[in-house]
Amino acid sequence: MNAPLRRVGVVVIVLFGLLFANLNWIQAYKADEYRNSDYNGRVQVAEYKRKRGNIEAGGTAFAVSKETSGELTYLRTYPGGAQYAHVLGYKPVNLADRGIEKSENDFLAGTSDQLIANRVKDLFTGDQTAGGNVLLTISKRAQDVAFKQLRDNRNGVTKGAAIAIDPRTGAVQALVSMPSFDPNPLASHDTDEAAAAYNELERNPDGPLKNRALGEVLPPGSTFKIVVAAAALENGVTQETQIPAGASYTPPTSGTPIRNAAQSICPESQVPLKEAVRESCNTGFAQLGVRLGADAIKEKARQFGFEQDDLTVGRLGEGGHPVAASRTGSMENADGGDDPAALAQSSIGQRDVRMTPLQGALIAATVANGGSQMRPYLVRQLLGPDRTTDYYTARPRELRKPVSGQVATDLREMMVSVVEDGTGRNARISGYTVGGKTGTAQSGPNTRDHGWFIGFALDKDGNPVSAVCVLLEEAGDGGSAEAARIGGQIMRAAIADPGSR
Amino acid sequence: MTAAATPASPPATAGGQPGVRLARSRRNAELSLLLVAMVLVAAYAAMVEANVLETVTPDFWVPAAALSAVFLALHVAIRFLAPFADPALLPAVALLNGLGVGFLRRLDLARATPAERADLAIFAGTGGRQLAWTLASVVLAAGLLLVVRDHRSISRYAYTLGLAGIVLVMIPAVLPSSISEINGAKLWVRVGGFSIQPGEFAKLALLAFFAYYLVRKREVLSLASRRILGVDFPRGRDLGPVVVVWLISLLVLVFEKDLGTSLLYFGMFVVTLYIATERVSWLLIGLVLFFGGAYLAYVLGSTVGGPFANFYLRAEIWLDPFADPYEDGYQLVQGLLALGTGGLFGAGPGGGQPLKLPEVQNDFIFAGIGEEIGLFGLSALLVIYLLIVERGLRAALAVRDSFGKLLAGGLAFTLGLQVFVIVGGISKLIPLTGQTTPFLSAGGSSLMANWLLIAVLLRVSDGARRPVTGGGGVTRPAGGPPEQLHGAPTEVIKP
């Protein structure tokens, strides 16, 4: 009976060999496939086991993780609700994440390579490594004001955006998109509830999920005149140079006359450039644009940041919220030459010209900052889980220099006159020098005009402290004046917040 | 033949015998291995606490210490009761049992709220119950070693055991479902909060009967046969009783919807028949019957349904578990994902999410452990199982009587087959059939029955390794059973 016993021994070894080979197949060869399978909730559970770091703005945490008794240990909550939704982005369980939550995910989740030392340390102490904290540049006060003023605007506008940046650094002080949304239901651990909340937001015709401050492009109207004025100043025109104006101007090839917003605005045949800016003289800028040519205007706009389609606002140069490209559009004929009608309309920010609110704020900031445009950013600092170790501190960088210091000074003077004596009087702040430019943009035959305001504030020493752009979509009459008023309020709050600088 | 000497006498006299090697008890080796195993179990408990609780409590060692005490007591008992038993069996089983208790306690910790964790008593929860069952099982194993001083004495009760086996298998089948059915399988006897699975013990009883009967009839079985299609078939009257017993138990198991155990009994029967007759044809017939039957059941399940529908469903799940990943295939899919997530090194003890696996404390414990200790850890566990099985087979090879050979060989193979069936099932090597993973799965009946199995293997290995004294007889306690019955050659009467 020993021979069959021996063979039975061999059979057992073969059976175990099969088990071993099969386990190799599953745990080595197929491991990645199974690990990343859609049916595998384990990786997610592991992610939620670790306390995700805070996202903070103005010294207050607006994205925090709370311990729960559920399977997913930590619940992401957003105490700021709708007010900070577009600043932070959001981090749902099953949906796609967005914004800072997405771009700084590795650091917040604690899986970043930068935090490897913490993880090794915690391996020995037995602590569960928490995620790092992200500190934003947002001024709590400016954000509060921007959100409230935009929401309660006097024109009853439901869609709009406001963004404020520090002209000297590019740090974003406030960022609001309206309508906004509450990100808390999206982060719910009940994935059905989260999906339902997302679908409802997605179906909303006003597009609350859209970040209008960075992602919406609309005709900028008269605010674009600052770009045209900059091109003119570089082509031998001064503030005092008389430019052709008049009550109406009909471009050579087109029968559609361009008129001013009111009879009282530059009815003279010629006005100084400075007055054309202050009064927002359409006929003057249309003719100025035709005289300068499409190339000069497009090039100047490009130098201010138009046509850039890879800009992000987050950590400097590394991810964050994507920014839509602003465009000047076509101003040429079919034969390649300038189309004076298109050129004239484009020069007053109509036709195919499209601009994001961020781009408007950047133009104002550049003028205020002596012609130097700083790269906008939202992440001021990355702190380790223990809040003592600093993993990143933003070092502001110049993005481009669209105009010389002299041109910037001229533009600044003209923009200040707009707020002091012209269309932007609502933006005035006592004790500060405020400059700006309003814009009223026609968007279509059946929609009301958009109201724009871009502007900046200088302190007593002439240093720029805040630049802003406010957009009220389909605001109708008085939209730009209301935008100017809101812009002034935001800048005042940004100046008054000691924590913002 | 004379029964000689005291059982525990040192083997000094063996040295003088020509051709007889100096027998060594190797009990100290067993002790050292056992201590190593217990250190591993304590270390595992500490790692589990570090990962689940993020801190190691001051009394992480308590379950390990309790287990150590129990196993050391058994070790001492073996020193007296079976001094020449194989020294690797106890430490290997103790390690598996200890890790099983550790993993079940880990599940308790994961399930408990922080408040409940603080006062998780030693015998609380699944892990604590398993610990208590371990105590009982080890006592029972020691009792078996004490009562059965020579494995051949078992053969005296072979028919009784055979009958007992059938009765044990049938009990749940005849009882009303309200006290015998859990999750659709009628395998239990539930009394109060207490449930046992009599079938687990039937395995041992039936094998003892098979071994005895086949040894008695082995020569008739192999010689007095009719040749049909080139294969020798024994006469019906020779094979009859054992086939009847086997068929009854198989039918009952099919009725109880316990596919895994049916497969186990089938393999057990075929292999003991093969060992007894030394005819490969039995293996071939067994395999043909098995695969033919499985295929037939699959086809019948897809067409006729009825009692075969369950088998058909399991086969379909096996062929493509991801076809229905949330319902029918859920358990297998989650098992595979757990194993895959564990990868080579695993998430670390306590680092995985075993609670995502339905029945992780029972059928899927190997997948749950695999997520945490990875391919390397599971390979080590498989090696330990293989070691136990091969040690059992070695005892069968070395023991001098046919009954002992068949008993130990059959038990060792059955244990190996059980591991193959369940581990192959959860890793999608073969269709999944419910089985406990020996010594790891939660459950008193399984643990107890497997410890009894180990006790029998210890007893046989003791007989095998005990030095030969006197006229070639095997040393056994005075007053043992008369040897004539099974020692005498079977009479062969040619037809």
Tab-separated table of C-alpha atoms in Angstrom, chain A residues 47-181:
chain	number	residue	atom	x	y	z
A	47	GLU	CA	-8.623	56.908	0.833
A	48	TYR	CA	-11.378	57.942	3.213
A	49	LYS	CA	-9.653	56.291	6.154
A	50	ARG	CA	-7.090	59.028	6.166
A	51	LYS	CA	-8.131	62.440	7.358
A	52	ARG	CA	-8.017	64.725	4.362
A	53	GLY	CA	-6.405	68.083	5.001
A	54	ASN	CA	-8.214	71.400	5.210
A	55	ILE	CA	-8.525	74.020	2.554
A	56	GLU	CA	-8.413	77.351	4.300
A	57	ALA	CA	-9.015	80.911	3.238
A	58	GLY	CA	-8.429	83.994	5.324
A	59	GLY	CA	-7.597	81.869	8.382
A	60	THR	CA	-10.842	79.899	8.272
A	61	ALA	CA	-11.213	76.335	7.018
A	62	PHE	CA	-13.744	76.035	4.222
A	63	ALA	CA	-13.156	72.394	3.332
A	64	VAL	CA	-12.814	70.061	6.297
A	65	SER	CA	-13.097	66.339	6.915
A	66	LYS	CA	-15.275	65.109	9.747
A	67	GLU	CA	-15.080	61.646	11.267
A	68	THR	CA	-18.194	59.551	10.826
A	69	SER	CA	-19.209	56.120	11.973
A	70	GLY	CA	-19.714	54.889	8.418
A	71	GLU	CA	-17.532	52.671	6.327
A	72	LEU	CA	-15.947	55.732	4.733
A	73	THR	CA	-14.423	57.153	7.864
A	74	TYR	CA	-14.212	60.820	6.937
A	75	LEU	CA	-16.908	62.963	5.394
A	76	ARG	CA	-15.827	65.988	3.387
A	77	THR	CA	-17.822	69.027	4.371
A	78	TYR	CA	-17.816	72.587	3.141
A	79	PRO	CA	-18.812	74.994	5.908
A	80	GLY	CA	-18.712	77.908	3.462
A	81	GLY	CA	-21.394	76.281	1.349
A	82	ALA	CA	-22.186	78.040	-1.886
A	83	GLN	CA	-20.010	81.032	-1.102
A	84	TYR	CA	-16.783	79.132	-1.565
A	85	ALA	CA	-17.940	76.449	-3.961
A	86	HIS	CA	-16.202	77.868	-6.999
A	87	VAL	CA	-13.066	78.748	-5.086
A	88	LEU	CA	-12.448	75.283	-3.634
A	89	GLY	CA	-13.978	72.951	-6.145
A	90	TYR	CA	-15.323	69.792	-4.570
A	91	LYS	CA	-14.402	66.190	-3.838
A	92	PRO	CA	-17.257	63.721	-4.194
A	93	VAL	CA	-17.052	59.991	-3.516
A	94	ASN	CA	-18.002	58.712	-6.934
A	95	LEU	CA	-18.268	61.764	-9.153
A	96	ALA	CA	-15.347	63.609	-10.691
A	97	ASP	CA	-13.546	66.030	-8.416
A	98	ARG	CA	-12.861	69.621	-9.417
A	99	GLY	CA	-10.882	72.711	-8.627
A	100	ILE	CA	-8.360	72.930	-5.820
A	101	GLU	CA	-9.732	69.682	-4.383
A	102	LYS	CA	-8.669	68.061	-7.628
A	103	SER	CA	-5.394	69.828	-8.340
A	104	GLU	CA	-4.114	69.498	-4.750
A	105	ASN	CA	-5.686	66.077	-4.213
A	106	ASP	CA	-2.417	64.253	-3.548
A	107	PHE	CA	-1.341	66.730	-0.923
A	108	LEU	CA	-4.749	66.957	0.738
A	109	ALA	CA	-5.105	63.175	0.757
A	110	GLY	CA	-1.632	62.746	2.217
A	111	THR	CA	-0.413	60.573	-0.644
A	112	SER	CA	1.814	63.247	-2.163
A	113	ASP	CA	5.495	62.419	-2.591
A	114	GLN	CA	6.199	65.554	-0.594
A	115	LEU	CA	4.629	63.956	2.447
A	116	ILE	CA	6.625	60.725	2.253
A	117	ALA	CA	8.657	61.656	5.328
A	118	ASN	CA	5.439	62.053	7.336
A	119	ARG	CA	4.193	58.692	6.209
A	120	VAL	CA	7.445	56.986	7.132
A	121	LYS	CA	7.407	58.705	10.519
A	122	ASP	CA	3.799	57.664	11.139
A	123	LEU	CA	4.654	54.121	10.161
A	124	PHE	CA	6.744	53.926	13.311
A	125	THR	CA	4.531	55.938	15.614
A	126	GLY	CA	1.499	54.027	14.373
A	127	ASP	CA	-0.460	57.170	13.579
A	128	GLN	CA	-2.639	57.287	10.517
A	129	THR	CA	-0.994	59.925	8.331
A	130	ALA	CA	-3.369	62.807	7.784
A	131	GLY	CA	-3.396	64.902	4.666
A	132	GLY	CA	-1.700	68.277	4.332
A	133	ASN	CA	-3.476	71.630	4.471
A	134	VAL	CA	-3.892	74.059	1.616
A	135	LEU	CA	-3.998	77.782	2.412
A	136	LEU	CA	-5.613	79.963	-0.202
A	137	THR	CA	-4.987	83.589	-1.055
A	138	ILE	CA	-8.681	84.448	-0.717
A	139	SER	CA	-9.570	87.330	1.585
A	140	LYS	CA	-12.515	86.172	3.629
A	141	ARG	CA	-13.885	89.667	3.849
A	142	ALA	CA	-13.592	90.386	0.131
A	143	GLN	CA	-15.182	87.049	-0.682
A	144	ASP	CA	-18.051	87.751	1.720
A	145	VAL	CA	-18.703	91.116	0.165
A	146	ALA	CA	-18.339	89.859	-3.390
A	147	PHE	CA	-20.759	87.010	-2.794
A	148	LYS	CA	-23.357	89.104	-0.982
A	149	GLN	CA	-23.183	92.078	-3.303
A	150	LEU	CA	-23.383	89.921	-6.377
A	151	ARG	CA	-26.264	87.911	-4.995
A	152	ASP	CA	-28.183	90.977	-3.856
A	153	ASN	CA	-27.352	93.155	-6.853
A	154	ARG	CA	-29.749	95.992	-7.490
A	155	ASN	CA	-30.503	94.963	-11.037
A	156	GLY	CA	-31.870	91.560	-10.035
A	157	VAL	CA	-29.325	89.781	-12.178
A	158	THR	CA	-29.094	86.042	-11.576
A	159	LYS	CA	-25.928	85.277	-13.504
A	160	GLY	CA	-22.612	86.923	-13.098
A	161	ALA	CA	-19.109	86.735	-11.718
A	162	ALA	CA	-16.626	88.745	-9.746
A	163	ILE	CA	-12.932	88.299	-9.251
A	164	ALA	CA	-10.421	90.390	-7.358
A	165	ILE	CA	-6.665	89.985	-7.473
A	166	ASP	CA	-3.707	91.652	-5.857
A	167	PRO	CA	-2.048	93.489	-8.792
A	168	ARG	CA	1.439	93.259	-7.264
A	169	THR	CA	1.392	89.502	-6.778
A	170	GLY	CA	-1.461	87.988	-8.773
A	171	ALA	CA	-2.952	86.483	-5.608
A	172	VAL	CA	-6.696	86.011	-6.018
A	173	GLN	CA	-8.547	87.942	-3.283
A	174	ALA	CA	-12.098	87.010	-4.171
A	175	LEU	CA	-13.730	84.756	-6.681
A	176	VAL	CA	-17.455	84.424	-7.064
A	177	SER	CA	-19.585	82.872	-9.738
A	178	MET	CA	-23.316	83.311	-9.681
A	179	PRO	CA	-25.504	81.314	-9.378
A	180	SER	CA	-23.486	79.148	-7.054
A	181	PHE	CA	-24.260	75.777	-5.482
